[in-house]
Amino acid sequence: MKTLYAAVLIGSISACALSTAVAQTAAPAADPALSIYRETTPKYNDLVHTKLDVRFDYKKRFMYGKEWVTLKPHFYPTDSLRLDAQGMDIKNVSIVKAGKNTPLKFTYDSLTINIQLDRTYRNNENYTVYIDYTSKPNLLKAQGSAAITDAKGLYFINPDGTEKDKPTQIWTQGETQSSSAWFPTIDKPNQKTTDEIIMTVPAKYVTLSNGRLASQKVNGDGTRTDTWKQELPHSPYLFMMAVGDFKIVKDTWKGKEVSYYLEPKYAPYARDIFGFTPEVIDFYSKTLGVDYPWNKYSQIVVRDYVSGAMENTSATLHGEYVQATKRELIDAYYSQGRSTIVHELFHQWFGDYVTAESWSNLTVNESFADFSETLWAEHKYGKDAGDAHINDDRENYLSQPNLKAKDLVRFHYKDKEEVFDAVTYQKGGSILYMMRNYLGNAAFYKGLNIYLKTNAFKNGEAHQLRLAMEEASGRDMNWFFNQWYFGAGHPILNITYKWDDATKTQTVYMNQTQDGNAFILPIAIDVYAGGKMDRKKFWIRNKVDSLVFHSAVKPSLVNVDGDKMLLVKKTDSKSIDEFTFQYFNAPLYLDRSEAITAAVKQQSNAGARKVVIAALNDKYYELQIKAIRDADMTNDDVRNAAQPILIKLAQTDPNTLVRAAAITVLGKLKASGNTNLFKDALKSQSYAVQGAALTALSLLNPADALTLAKSFENDSEDALTQAILNVYATSGSDAQYDYVYKAFTAGQPQTQFGIMKKFADFTGRVKSNEQALKGTNAMIDFGMKYKKYGVAPQVAGILAGLKTDRAKLNDTATVAAIDKATIELNKTE
């Protein structure tokens, strides 16, 4: 599962949006639920094989199912069976013997079926139970979470075809415990079963499920019956179905089908979106020493998905945000969509081939998938890209102080959904990055190979990972797992330095200030002195540690954590001269990033300016953009040095995001001499470049920009759409209001919040009271929908300004709507 938290989607709202979301959804420390030990679910019966025969009622939003589930006692003899089955009508439960069904006694409480078997079975005996049932997902009262926003398992999308421009689809979402909303099962991750799914659907639609398409039969009533077989065992939450009007584009890897299911209008771009998948399969197979284990790999994009994406075995399901045209992908680089594609693919090993035995051990699924994003970035785009990606993970986790009390392996939680957080994902991925650095690549990947082969088609947990790493490396890893997997928090490290010229000694003081015990940290300390670099290996073991060494000359730089791999909140007391030296001499992404961060705060300093100006041409584009955005163009020395570089970048840099950033900064100078540069940039195929250029022109001549914006209405996406909205919201009249309104209501949350202030200003001056009320209600709806993620104060503030504007126009209806909404927004939950 790649989660897209609502708070992440609206991350532009405030730096603390995600932490606010988690703080509001997490259980308070005193909650008695947190005292409950969440044991691994006992196994009384084991799933062996699951056969489903299903039909769909689009009008009622029902699924009519017949199931033959084969099981055996796990160890102890048993005469009973308990199956999870949420919100169903259970019509018949029978034991199947010699092709005959004999009814069994059962009770059903709307969540579980308790079945009395016909006799006592032992663990060398299989038995098959037949169930006739109806799934009613839209009547199920299922609560979602910040990570997975809905939990009804089976989804009918536009089933009546009444929603314009939205296809009719059916799809499923099983994680964590929602597969049992569409078929009775033991809905726990420590179960594994083969399966056969028979779907009867309108003949015009295609289907997708796990495994291979074994047969297709055209029926005489306008339907078709497809049979899918998954012949290797996997967990019930990984079962999937999808039905709809999808175009299928096929590739192969080592003779195995690799296919992409997309809406017809995106089918021409299937290989632009997913075409690198065989290359990733090959890379991961070689890196892990275990070939891709399933018989095919399909990826499907659906509407209205309830999270980011889901690694259903051999058939990953993606939300529509990965769908893009070739032109939209120009600006994508290693975007959310592409990193999600590799994330879900890595799950086919870590999550599907070997599955977490409980949600407490979710780290062996999700931390690995998170880490895989960095692994692919390194391989495909270079070390800087990998380092940038893992550093984003660290910063994501470290920016949420409310998470510091949560263990990575978590046996106490209020709800299992809470485990899908930045501890399991970003912190866990960062921990694996540290482990690889400590053990070395060869031992680390050998350990992963041992873990996968030892637990193939079974379940795993952190202890088994530790044992595999110890077997591979020959090193004891208890200290590492105790503090990082079975402990909480992270080091808060203050680093200071002292040079004694009389004794020619350098002292490095490292002080851990976090509560609790010291973290054990093996680190590299790189000493740059006399034109050479000397690496010193050091173990921090105490809250206060120091390293003392001799040097013939005062070091130009002492670089603690030379590999830049520690998950640590660090305060480093280097001087600006040392950071300047670090930028030009230390090799890594984070070395340069730290130096730029220090330099932009002191741009009156010549050394700092030298760093900022040099970073405008850094070899990694994200650092270029960082320097471009933070260059102080009000400083004459900075501006005089930077402007010619920015003009060149704006005209010729091969990276469109760098070009767009340069144009944005040049636009804020409001220099008419750049007009032609901006107009030329409007001809770019990059929406990012066009958007930056239109915004820059609007700062020079709002009237001309208004005309230009109109010409781009029919071919705009992403940054260009945002720019059009800003132009209209700033300078538009009633004629443009409906365009802005429609774009606002159709936009993603971050787009909505990004334009909201200007949309409110536009709404405040529009002449039509009807339009004003319509727009106001849209902003109110946004505020109420995302209130739980901490947006209410910002939305209420925007509405207060809007109220003042509408009151001046005697718009009593809009003023009344704002007054009512403000009360609701200000209510505490």
Coordinates of C-alpha atoms in Angstrom, one line a residue, residues 383-385 387 559 564 579 582-599 611 615 618-621 623-624 626:
K383 CA 23.3 8.6 -6.2
D384 CA 22.2 12.2 -5.7
A385 CA 18.6 11.2 -6.6
D387 CA 20.1 10.4 -1.4
N559 CA 32.3 16.2 8.6
K564 CA 25.0 11.1 5.5
F579 CA 30.0 25.0 5.2
Q582 CA 31.8 21.5 2.6
Y583 CA 29.8 22.5 -0.5
F584 CA 32.8 22.5 -2.8
N585 CA 34.7 19.5 -1.4
A586 CA 32.3 17.0 0.3
P587 CA 30.8 14.8 -2.4
L588 CA 27.2 13.9 -1.3
Y589 CA 23.8 15.4 -2.0
L590 CA 23.2 16.1 1.7
D591 CA 26.7 17.7 2.1
R592 CA 25.8 20.2 -0.5
S593 CA 22.2 20.6 0.7
E594 CA 23.3 21.4 4.3
A595 CA 25.8 24.0 2.9
I596 CA 23.2 25.7 0.8
T597 CA 20.8 25.8 3.7
A598 CA 23.4 27.5 5.8
A599 CA 24.5 29.8 3.0
V611 CA 27.8 28.8 -2.4
A615 CA 24.5 26.0 -6.5
D618 CA 24.6 22.3 -9.1
K619 CA 24.8 18.9 -10.8
Y620 CA 21.5 17.8 -9.2
Y621 CA 18.4 19.7 -10.2
L623 CA 19.6 21.6 -5.3
Q624 CA 19.6 24.0 -8.2
K626 CA 16.7 25.1 -3.8

